[in-house]
Short mmCIF file of C-alpha atoms and ligand atoms in Angstrom, two decimals:
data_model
loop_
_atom_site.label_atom_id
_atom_site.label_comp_id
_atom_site.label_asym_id
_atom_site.label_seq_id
_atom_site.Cartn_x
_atom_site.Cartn_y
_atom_site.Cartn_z
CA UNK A 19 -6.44 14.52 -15.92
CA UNK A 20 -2.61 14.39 -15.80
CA UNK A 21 0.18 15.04 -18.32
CA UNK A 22 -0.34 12.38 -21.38
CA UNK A 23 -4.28 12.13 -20.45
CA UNK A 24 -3.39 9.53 -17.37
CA UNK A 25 -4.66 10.92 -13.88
CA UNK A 26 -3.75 8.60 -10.81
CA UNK A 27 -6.82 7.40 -10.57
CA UNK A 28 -6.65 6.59 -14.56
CA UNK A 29 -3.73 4.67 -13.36
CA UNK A 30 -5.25 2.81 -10.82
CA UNK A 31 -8.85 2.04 -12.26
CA UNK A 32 -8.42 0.99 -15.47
CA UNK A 33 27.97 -7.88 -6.60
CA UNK A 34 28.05 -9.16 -4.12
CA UNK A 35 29.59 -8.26 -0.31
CA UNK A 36 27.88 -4.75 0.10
CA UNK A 37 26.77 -4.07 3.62
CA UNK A 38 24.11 -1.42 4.40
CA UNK A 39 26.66 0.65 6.09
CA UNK A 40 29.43 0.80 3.46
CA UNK A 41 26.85 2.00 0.97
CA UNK A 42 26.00 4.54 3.23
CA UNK A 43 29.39 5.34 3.49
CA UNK A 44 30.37 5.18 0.26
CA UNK A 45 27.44 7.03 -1.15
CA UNK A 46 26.22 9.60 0.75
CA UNK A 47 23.69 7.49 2.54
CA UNK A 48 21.49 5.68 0.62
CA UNK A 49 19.13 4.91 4.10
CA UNK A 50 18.73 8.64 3.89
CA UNK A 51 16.68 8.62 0.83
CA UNK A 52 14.12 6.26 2.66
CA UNK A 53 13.70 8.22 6.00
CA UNK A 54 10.83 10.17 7.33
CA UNK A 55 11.55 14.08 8.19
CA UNK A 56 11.29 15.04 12.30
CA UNK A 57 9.24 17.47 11.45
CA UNK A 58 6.52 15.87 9.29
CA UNK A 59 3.51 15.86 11.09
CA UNK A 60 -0.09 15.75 10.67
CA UNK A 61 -2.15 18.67 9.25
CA UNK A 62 -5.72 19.12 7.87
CA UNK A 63 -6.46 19.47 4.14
CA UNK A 64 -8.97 20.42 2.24
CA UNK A 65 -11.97 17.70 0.75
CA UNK A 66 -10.29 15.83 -2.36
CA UNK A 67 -12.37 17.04 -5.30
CA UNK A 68 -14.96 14.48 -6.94
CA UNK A 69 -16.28 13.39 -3.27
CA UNK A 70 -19.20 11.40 -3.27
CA UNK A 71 -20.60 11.39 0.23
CA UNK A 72 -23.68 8.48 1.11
CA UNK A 73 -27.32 10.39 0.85
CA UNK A 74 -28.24 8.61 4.00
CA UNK A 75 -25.92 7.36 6.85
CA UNK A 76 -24.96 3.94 6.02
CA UNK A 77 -27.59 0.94 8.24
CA UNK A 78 -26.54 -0.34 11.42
CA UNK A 79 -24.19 -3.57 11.77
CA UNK A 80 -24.64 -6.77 13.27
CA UNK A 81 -23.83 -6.77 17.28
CA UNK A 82 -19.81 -8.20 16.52
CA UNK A 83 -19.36 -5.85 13.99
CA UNK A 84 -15.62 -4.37 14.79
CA UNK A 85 -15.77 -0.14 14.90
CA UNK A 86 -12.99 1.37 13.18
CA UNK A 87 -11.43 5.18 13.37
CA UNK A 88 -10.42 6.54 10.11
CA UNK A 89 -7.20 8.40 10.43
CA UNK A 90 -7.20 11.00 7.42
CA UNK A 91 -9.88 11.81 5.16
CA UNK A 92 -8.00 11.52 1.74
CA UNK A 93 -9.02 10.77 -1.45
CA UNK A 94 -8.68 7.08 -0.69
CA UNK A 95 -10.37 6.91 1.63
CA UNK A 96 -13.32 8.88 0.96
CA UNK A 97 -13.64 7.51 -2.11
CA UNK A 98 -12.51 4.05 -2.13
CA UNK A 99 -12.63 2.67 0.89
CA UNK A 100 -15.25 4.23 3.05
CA UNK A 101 -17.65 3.65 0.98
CA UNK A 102 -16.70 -0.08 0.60
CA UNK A 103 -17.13 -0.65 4.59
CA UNK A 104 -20.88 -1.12 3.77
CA UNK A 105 -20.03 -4.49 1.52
CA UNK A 106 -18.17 -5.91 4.74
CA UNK A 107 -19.59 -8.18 7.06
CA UNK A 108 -18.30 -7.47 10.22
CA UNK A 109 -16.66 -3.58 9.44
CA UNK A 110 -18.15 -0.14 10.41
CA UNK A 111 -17.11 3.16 10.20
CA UNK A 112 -17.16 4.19 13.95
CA UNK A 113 -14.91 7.43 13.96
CA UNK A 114 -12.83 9.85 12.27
CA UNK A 115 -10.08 11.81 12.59
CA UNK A 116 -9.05 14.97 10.72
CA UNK A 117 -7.31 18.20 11.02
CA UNK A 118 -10.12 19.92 8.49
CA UNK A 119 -13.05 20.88 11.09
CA UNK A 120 -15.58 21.64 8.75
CA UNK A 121 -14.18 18.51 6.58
CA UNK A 122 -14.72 16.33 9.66
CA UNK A 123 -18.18 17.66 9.93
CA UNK A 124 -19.45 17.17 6.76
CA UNK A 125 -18.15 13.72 6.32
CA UNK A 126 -19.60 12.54 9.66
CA UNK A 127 -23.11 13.80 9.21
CA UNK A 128 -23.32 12.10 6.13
CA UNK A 129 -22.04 8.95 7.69
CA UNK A 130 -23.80 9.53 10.58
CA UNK A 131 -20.83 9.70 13.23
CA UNK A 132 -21.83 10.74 16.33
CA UNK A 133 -20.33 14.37 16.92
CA UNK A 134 -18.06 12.94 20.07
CA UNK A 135 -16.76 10.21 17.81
CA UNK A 136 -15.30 13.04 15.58
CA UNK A 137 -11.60 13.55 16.41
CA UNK A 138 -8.76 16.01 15.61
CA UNK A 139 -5.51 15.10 15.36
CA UNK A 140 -4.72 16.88 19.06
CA UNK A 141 -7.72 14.97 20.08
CA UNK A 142 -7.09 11.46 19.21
CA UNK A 143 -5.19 10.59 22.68
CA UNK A 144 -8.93 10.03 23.62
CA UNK A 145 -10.15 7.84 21.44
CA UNK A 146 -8.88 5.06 23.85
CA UNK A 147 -11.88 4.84 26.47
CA UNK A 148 -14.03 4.64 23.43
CA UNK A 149 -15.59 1.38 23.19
CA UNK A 150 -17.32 1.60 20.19
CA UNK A 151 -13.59 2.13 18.47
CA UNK A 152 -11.71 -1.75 17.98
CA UNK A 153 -9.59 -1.03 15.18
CA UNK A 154 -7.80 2.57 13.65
CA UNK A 155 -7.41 2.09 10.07
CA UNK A 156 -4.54 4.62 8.95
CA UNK A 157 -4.74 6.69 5.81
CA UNK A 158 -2.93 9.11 6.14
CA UNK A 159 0.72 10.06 3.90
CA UNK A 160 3.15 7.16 3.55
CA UNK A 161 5.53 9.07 6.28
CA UNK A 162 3.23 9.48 8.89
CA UNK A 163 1.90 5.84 9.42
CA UNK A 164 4.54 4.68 11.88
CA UNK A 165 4.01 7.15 13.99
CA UNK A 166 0.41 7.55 13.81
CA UNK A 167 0.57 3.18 14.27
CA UNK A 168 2.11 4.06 17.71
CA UNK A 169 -0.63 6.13 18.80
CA UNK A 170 -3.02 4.31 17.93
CA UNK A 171 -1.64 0.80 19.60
CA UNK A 172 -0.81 3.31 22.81
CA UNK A 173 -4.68 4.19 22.86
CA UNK A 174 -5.48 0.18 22.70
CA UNK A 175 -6.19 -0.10 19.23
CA UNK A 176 -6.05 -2.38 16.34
CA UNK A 177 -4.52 -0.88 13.57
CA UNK A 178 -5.23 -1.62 10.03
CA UNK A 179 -2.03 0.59 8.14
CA UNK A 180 -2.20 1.38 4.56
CA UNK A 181 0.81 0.25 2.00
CA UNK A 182 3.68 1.28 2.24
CA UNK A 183 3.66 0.50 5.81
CA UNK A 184 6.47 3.19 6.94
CA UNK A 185 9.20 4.81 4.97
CA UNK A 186 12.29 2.32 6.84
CA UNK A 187 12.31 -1.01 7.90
CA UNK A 188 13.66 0.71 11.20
CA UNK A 189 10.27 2.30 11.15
CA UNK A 190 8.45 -0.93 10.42
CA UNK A 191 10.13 -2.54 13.53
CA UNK A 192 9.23 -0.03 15.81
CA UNK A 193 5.28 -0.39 14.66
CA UNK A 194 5.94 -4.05 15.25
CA UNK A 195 7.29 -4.01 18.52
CA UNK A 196 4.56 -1.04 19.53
CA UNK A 197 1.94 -3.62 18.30
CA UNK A 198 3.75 -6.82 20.68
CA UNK A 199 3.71 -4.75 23.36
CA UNK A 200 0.44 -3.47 23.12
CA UNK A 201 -0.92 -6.97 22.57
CA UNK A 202 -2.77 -5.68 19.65
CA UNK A 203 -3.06 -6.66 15.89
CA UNK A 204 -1.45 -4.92 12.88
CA UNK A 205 -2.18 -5.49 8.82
CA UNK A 206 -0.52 -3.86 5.76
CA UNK A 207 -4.07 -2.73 3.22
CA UNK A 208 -2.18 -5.13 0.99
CA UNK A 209 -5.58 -5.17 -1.42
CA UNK A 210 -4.16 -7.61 -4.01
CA UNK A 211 -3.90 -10.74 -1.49
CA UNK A 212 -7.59 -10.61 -1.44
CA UNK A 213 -8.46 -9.72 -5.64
CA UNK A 214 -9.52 -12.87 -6.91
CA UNK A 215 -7.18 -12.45 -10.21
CA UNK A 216 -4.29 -12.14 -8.08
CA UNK A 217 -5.56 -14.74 -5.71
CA UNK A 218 -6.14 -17.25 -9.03
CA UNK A 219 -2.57 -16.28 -10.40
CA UNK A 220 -1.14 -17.47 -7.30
CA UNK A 221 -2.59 -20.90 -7.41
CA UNK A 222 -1.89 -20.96 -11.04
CA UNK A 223 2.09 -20.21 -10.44
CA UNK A 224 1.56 -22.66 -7.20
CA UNK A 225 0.52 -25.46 -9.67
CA UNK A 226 2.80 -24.18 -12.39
CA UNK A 227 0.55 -23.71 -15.27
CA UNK A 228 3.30 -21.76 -17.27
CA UNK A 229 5.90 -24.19 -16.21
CA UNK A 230 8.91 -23.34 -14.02
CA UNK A 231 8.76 -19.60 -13.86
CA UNK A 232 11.75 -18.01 -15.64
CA UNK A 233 10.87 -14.08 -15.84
CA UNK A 234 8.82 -11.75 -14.60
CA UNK A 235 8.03 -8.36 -15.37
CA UNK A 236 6.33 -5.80 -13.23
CA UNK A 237 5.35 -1.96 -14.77
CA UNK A 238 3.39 0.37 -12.95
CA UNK A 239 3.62 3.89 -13.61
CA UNK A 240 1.88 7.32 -14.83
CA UNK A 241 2.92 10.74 -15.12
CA UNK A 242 2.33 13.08 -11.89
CA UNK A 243 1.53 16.81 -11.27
CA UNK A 244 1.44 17.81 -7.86
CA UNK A 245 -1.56 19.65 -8.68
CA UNK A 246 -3.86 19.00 -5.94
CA UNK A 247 -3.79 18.25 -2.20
CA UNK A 248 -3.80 14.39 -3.07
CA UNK A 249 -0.43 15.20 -5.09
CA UNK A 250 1.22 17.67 -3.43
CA UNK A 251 2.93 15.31 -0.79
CA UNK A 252 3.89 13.02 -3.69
CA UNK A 253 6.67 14.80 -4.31
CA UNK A 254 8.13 15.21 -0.63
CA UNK A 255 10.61 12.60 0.49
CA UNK A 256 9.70 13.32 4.48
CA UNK A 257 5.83 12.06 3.37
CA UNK A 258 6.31 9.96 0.77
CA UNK A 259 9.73 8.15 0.52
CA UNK A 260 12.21 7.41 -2.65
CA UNK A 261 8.38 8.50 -4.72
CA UNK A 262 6.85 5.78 -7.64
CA UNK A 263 8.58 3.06 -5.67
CA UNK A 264 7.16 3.04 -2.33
CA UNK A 265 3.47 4.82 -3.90
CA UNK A 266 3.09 2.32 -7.01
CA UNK A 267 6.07 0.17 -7.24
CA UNK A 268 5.48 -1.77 -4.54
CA UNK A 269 2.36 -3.43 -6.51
CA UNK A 270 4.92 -4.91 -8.71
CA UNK A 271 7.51 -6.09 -6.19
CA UNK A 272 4.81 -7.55 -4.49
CA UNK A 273 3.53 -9.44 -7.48
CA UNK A 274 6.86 -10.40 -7.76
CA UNK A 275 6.99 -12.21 -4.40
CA UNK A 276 3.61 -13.99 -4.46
CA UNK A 277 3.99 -15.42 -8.10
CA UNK A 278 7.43 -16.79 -7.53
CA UNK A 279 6.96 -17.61 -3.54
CA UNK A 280 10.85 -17.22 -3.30
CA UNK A 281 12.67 -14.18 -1.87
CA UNK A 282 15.62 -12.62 -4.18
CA UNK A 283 19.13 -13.34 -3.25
CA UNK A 284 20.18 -10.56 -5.25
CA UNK A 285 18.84 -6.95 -6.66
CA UNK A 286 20.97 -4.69 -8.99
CA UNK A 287 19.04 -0.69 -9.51
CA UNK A 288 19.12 2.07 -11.20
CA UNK A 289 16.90 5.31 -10.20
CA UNK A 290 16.64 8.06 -12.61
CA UNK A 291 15.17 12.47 -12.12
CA UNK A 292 14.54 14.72 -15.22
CA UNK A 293 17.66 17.53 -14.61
CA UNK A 294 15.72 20.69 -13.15
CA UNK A 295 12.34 19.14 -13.20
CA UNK A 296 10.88 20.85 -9.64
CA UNK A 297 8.81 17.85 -9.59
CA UNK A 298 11.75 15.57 -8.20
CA UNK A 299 14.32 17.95 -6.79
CA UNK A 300 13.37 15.26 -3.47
CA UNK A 301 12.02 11.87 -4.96
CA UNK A 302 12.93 9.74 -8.08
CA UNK A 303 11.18 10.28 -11.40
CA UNK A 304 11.69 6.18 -12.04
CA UNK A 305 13.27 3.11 -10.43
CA UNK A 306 14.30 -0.07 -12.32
CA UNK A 307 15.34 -3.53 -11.03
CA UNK A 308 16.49 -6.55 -11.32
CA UNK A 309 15.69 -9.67 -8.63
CA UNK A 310 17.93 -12.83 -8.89
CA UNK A 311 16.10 -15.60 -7.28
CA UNK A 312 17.30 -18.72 -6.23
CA UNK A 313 15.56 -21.01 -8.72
CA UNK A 314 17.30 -19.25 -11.26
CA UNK A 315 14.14 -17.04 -12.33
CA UNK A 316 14.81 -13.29 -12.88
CA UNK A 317 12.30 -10.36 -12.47
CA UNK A 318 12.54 -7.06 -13.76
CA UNK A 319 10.34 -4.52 -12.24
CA UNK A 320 9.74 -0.91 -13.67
CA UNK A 321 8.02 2.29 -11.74
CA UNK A 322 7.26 5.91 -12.96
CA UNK A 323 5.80 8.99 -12.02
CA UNK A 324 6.86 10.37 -15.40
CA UNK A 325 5.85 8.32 -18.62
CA UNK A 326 2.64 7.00 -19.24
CA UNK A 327 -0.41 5.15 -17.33
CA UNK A 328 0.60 1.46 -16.92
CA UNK A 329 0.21 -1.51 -14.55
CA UNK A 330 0.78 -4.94 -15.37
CA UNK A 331 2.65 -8.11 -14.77
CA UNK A 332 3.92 -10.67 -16.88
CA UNK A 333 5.10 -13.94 -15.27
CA UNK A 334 6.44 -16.53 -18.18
CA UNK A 335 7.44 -19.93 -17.71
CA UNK A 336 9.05 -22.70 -19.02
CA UNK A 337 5.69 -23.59 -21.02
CA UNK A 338 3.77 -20.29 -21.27
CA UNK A 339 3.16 -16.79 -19.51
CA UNK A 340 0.54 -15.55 -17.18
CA UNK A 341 0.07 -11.71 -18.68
CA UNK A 342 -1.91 -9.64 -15.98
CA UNK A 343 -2.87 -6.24 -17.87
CA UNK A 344 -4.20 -4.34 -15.70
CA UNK A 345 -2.84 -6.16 -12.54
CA UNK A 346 -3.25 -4.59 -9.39
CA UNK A 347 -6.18 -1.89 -10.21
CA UNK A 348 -9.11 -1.42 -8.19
CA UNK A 349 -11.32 -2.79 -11.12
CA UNK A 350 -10.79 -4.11 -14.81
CA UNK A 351 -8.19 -6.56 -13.94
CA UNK A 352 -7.74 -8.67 -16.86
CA UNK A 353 -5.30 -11.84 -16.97
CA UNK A 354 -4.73 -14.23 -19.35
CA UNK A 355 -2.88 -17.43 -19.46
CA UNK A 356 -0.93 -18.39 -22.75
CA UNK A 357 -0.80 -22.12 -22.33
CA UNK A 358 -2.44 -24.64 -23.96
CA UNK A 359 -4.27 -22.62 -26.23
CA UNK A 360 -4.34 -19.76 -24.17
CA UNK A 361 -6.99 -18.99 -21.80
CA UNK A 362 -8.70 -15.94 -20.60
CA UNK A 363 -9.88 -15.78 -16.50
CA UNK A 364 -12.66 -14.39 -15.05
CA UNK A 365 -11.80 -14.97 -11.71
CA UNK A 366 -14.47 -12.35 -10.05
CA UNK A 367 -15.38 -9.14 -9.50
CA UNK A 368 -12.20 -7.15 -8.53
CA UNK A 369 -14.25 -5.03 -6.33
CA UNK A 370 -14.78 -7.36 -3.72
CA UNK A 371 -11.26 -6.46 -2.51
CA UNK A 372 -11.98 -3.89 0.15
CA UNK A 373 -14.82 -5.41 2.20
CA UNK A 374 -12.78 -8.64 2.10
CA UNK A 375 -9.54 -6.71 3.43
CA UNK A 376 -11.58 -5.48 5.54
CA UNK A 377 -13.22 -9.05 7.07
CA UNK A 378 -10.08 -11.04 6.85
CA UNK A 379 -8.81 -7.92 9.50
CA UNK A 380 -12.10 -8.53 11.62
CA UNK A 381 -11.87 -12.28 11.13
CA UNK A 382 -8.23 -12.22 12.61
CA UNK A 383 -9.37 -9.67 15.50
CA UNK A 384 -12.45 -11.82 16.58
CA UNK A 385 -11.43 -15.42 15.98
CA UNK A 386 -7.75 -15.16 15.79
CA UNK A 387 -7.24 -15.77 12.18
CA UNK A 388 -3.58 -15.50 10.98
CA UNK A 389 -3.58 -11.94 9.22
CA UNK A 390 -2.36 -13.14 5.58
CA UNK A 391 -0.47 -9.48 5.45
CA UNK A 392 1.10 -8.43 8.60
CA UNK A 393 3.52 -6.06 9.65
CA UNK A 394 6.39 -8.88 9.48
CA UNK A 395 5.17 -8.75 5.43
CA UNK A 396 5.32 -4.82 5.43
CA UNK A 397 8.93 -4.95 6.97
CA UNK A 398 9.90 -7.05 4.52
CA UNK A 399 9.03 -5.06 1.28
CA UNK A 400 10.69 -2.25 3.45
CA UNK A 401 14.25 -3.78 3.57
CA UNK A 402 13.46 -5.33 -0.71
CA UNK A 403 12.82 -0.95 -0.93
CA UNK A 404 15.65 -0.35 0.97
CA UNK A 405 18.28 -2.84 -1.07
CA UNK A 406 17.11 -0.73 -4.29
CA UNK A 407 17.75 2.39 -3.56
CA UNK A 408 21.64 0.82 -1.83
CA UNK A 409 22.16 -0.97 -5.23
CA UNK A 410 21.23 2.01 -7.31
CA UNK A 411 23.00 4.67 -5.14
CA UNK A 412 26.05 2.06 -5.22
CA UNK A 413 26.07 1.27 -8.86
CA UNK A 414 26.10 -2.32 -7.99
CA UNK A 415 24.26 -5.46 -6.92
CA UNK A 416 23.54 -6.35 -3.51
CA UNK A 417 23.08 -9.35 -2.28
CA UNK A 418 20.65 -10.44 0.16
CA UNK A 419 20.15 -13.07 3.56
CA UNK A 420 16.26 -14.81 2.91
CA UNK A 421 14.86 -11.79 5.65
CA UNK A 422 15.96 -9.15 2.70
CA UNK A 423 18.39 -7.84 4.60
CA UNK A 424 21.59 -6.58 3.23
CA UNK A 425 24.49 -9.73 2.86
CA UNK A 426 27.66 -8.36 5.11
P1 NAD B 521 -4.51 12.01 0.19
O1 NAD B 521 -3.56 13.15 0.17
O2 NAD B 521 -5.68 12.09 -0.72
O3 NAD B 521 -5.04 11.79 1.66
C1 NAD B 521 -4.22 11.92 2.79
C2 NAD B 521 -4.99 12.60 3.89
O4 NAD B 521 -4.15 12.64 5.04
C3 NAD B 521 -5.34 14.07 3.59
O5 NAD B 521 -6.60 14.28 3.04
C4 NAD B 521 -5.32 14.70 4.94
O6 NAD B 521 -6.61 14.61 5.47
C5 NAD B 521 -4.43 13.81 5.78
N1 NAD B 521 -3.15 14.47 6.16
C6 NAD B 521 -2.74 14.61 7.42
N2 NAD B 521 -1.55 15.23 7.47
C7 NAD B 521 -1.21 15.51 6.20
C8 NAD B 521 -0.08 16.17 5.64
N3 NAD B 521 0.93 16.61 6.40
N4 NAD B 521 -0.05 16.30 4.30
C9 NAD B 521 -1.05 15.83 3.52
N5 NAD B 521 -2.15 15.19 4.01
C10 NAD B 521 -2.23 15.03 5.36
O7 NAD B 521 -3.68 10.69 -0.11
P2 NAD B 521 -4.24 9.25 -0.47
O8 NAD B 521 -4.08 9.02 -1.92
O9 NAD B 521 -5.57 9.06 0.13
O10 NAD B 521 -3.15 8.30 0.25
C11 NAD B 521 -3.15 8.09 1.64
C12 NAD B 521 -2.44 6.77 1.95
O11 NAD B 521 -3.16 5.70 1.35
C13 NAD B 521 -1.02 6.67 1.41
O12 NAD B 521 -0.22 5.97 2.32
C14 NAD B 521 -1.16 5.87 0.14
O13 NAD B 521 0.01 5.13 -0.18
C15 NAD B 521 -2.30 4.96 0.49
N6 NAD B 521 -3.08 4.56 -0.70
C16 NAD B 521 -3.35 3.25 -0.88
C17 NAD B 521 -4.07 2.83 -1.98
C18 NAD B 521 -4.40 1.38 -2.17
O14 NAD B 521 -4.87 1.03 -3.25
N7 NAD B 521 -4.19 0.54 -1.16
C19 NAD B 521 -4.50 3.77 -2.92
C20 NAD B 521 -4.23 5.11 -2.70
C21 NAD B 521 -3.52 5.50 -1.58
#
């Protein structure tokens, strides 16, 4: 437990005119805040705490099942999603990859990985004969996906990247353009486009059951103490980017995006850090803007690392409000529609999310399928990032061309 009795996992379970280079001019480079360090790179750390690894090795797929490498064994993925790969259809866990020897050992005997499908990170150049390895899912910190994207489409890979997909959308390009030439497939672990509440609250906002959509609101936040390994990067802009924004924020400007289905012409920010707080001498304790859209609907989105567990989104219309409390958790979602009467939706078991990330990314691999997240999506939210941090390190609003790129 963290701070006011909210842990992270608390959190998640329950003007005009401005070009990009004038701010950067005028402000001491605002792109700056959003760029990866040279000298990141990857290293092993120890097992997350509260690790439950599977008694027995999980049963054999079907004969298309799609192997995947698991870049970084985190605390997501060791306890979300790795376990979840069992639910899937098509999805197996066919390798990993760590800098933690003993870590790597332990984790692959109990998912009963065959010792030479155990890779470190100086090993991973060859993974690319391997056969039983389609796909490289990447969790590993925020800073070190483009990079580790790249090496994996240079091996022949699929590559399944976790949100946010890079810390610039100069890095987001590059994984696009490694992916092109590679002729291979890349999606953002967007989890939300495949949560049945958030899946029902965009056809309800498609149909308009609250009635043209005038304001939205977006909170997700909860206090953080870079206490343990899972933490510690949290709070270094090289691995992890402006901080709440890019880690939890992006939930909420997401939300934003698939409940309106418009793009903002303008954003005006603010960013705020406790004075001597060691916890953000490099990231932002809290971002807060505000999205003009084109329709005329506003949206005001909020992210923390310092105040209090939330996460919700409220999208109100012209004849009632959609009030998603918790939103974008990994269970417990709760919506509600005041309309009518009010109504509250039980749109299905939130937990379904992961194996169905996880088969939409097979389906598009096998049969094609457009990917409903791609990298194009994760470049986007990249550039929405990167016009927050320019409006807030301006002190004024930016406006923005329907890609999200800065209006010169
Ligand atoms: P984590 O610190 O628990 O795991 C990261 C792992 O990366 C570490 O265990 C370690 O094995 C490896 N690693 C390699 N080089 C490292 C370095 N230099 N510093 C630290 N670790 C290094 O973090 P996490 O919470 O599992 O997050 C990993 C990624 O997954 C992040 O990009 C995060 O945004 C994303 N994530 C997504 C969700 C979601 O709901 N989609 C939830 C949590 C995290």
């Amino acid at each position: 437990m963290i701070g006011d009795g909210v842990s992270r996992r608390g959190f998640l379970e329950v003007g005009g005119g401005v070009t990009a280079a004038s701010l950067a001019l005028t402000t001491g480079s605002a792109a700056a805040l959003v760029q990866s360090g040279a000298a990141v790179r990857a290293l092993g750390q120890e097992m997350p705490n509260d690790v439950e690894l599977p008694a027995a090795p999980p049963r054999k797929k079907r004969a298309d099942s799609v192997g995947f490498a698991i870049v970084g064994l985190g605390d997501y993925a060791l306890k979300q999603m790795m376990p979840r790969f069992v639910q899937a259809e098509r999805a197996h866990v066919a390798a990993l990859v760590s800098g933690n020897p003993e870590k790597l050992n332990r984790v692959g005997d109990a998912y009963g990985i065959p010792r030479n499908a155990r890779y470190s990170y100086e090993t991973f150049a060859n993974i690319a004969p391997d056969k039983q390895v389609e796909a490289v899912y990447i969790v590993l910190p925020s800073g070190l996906h483009a990079e580790w994207t790249t090496r994996a489409f240079a091996a022949g890979k699929h590559v399944l990247c976790e949100k946010p997909m890079a810390l610039s959308s100069a890095e987001c390009e590059r994984m696009i353009a490694a992916g092109r030439r590679a002729n291979r497939k890349l999606m953002i672990a967007y989890r939300s486009h495949f949560e049945p509440h958030n899946l029902q609250a965009m056809e309800l906002m498609a149909r308009g059951a609250a009635g043209q959509l005038r304001l939205l609101r977006t909170e997700q936040s909860y206090r953080m103490s870079p206490t343990s390994p899972s933490e510690n990067w949290r709070v270094n802009r090289a691995l992890t980017g402006g901080g709440a924004l890019e880690d939890l924020g992006i939930y909420g400007l997401q939300a934003a995006l698939y409940l309106t289905r418009e793009m903002p012409e303008s954003i005006s920010a603010t960013t705020f850090r406790p004075a001597g707080d060691p916890r953000f001498s490099e990231i932002f304790a809290q971002v807060s803007s505000q999205w003009r859209f084109p329709s005329g609907a506003v949206a005001q989105l909020a992210t923390s690392y310092d105040s209090s567990g939330a996460n919700f989104v409220h999208a109100r219309g012209t004849t009632g409000a959609l009030i998603m409390d918790p939103a974008t958790n990994y269970s417990g979602q709760k919506m509600t529609l005041e309309a009518g009467g009010g109504r509250e939706f039980q749109s299905g078991d939130p937990t379904v999310q992961f194996a169905r990330q996880l088969d939409h990314f097979v389906d598009a691999i096998r049969e094609g399928v457009r990917i409903r997240t791609p990298g194009e999506m994760g470049l986007r939210d990249l550039r929405l990032i990167e016009a927050i941090y320019a409006s807030a390190a301006a002190g004024r609003t930016v406006r923005l061309n329907p890609d999200a790129t800065i209006r010169s």
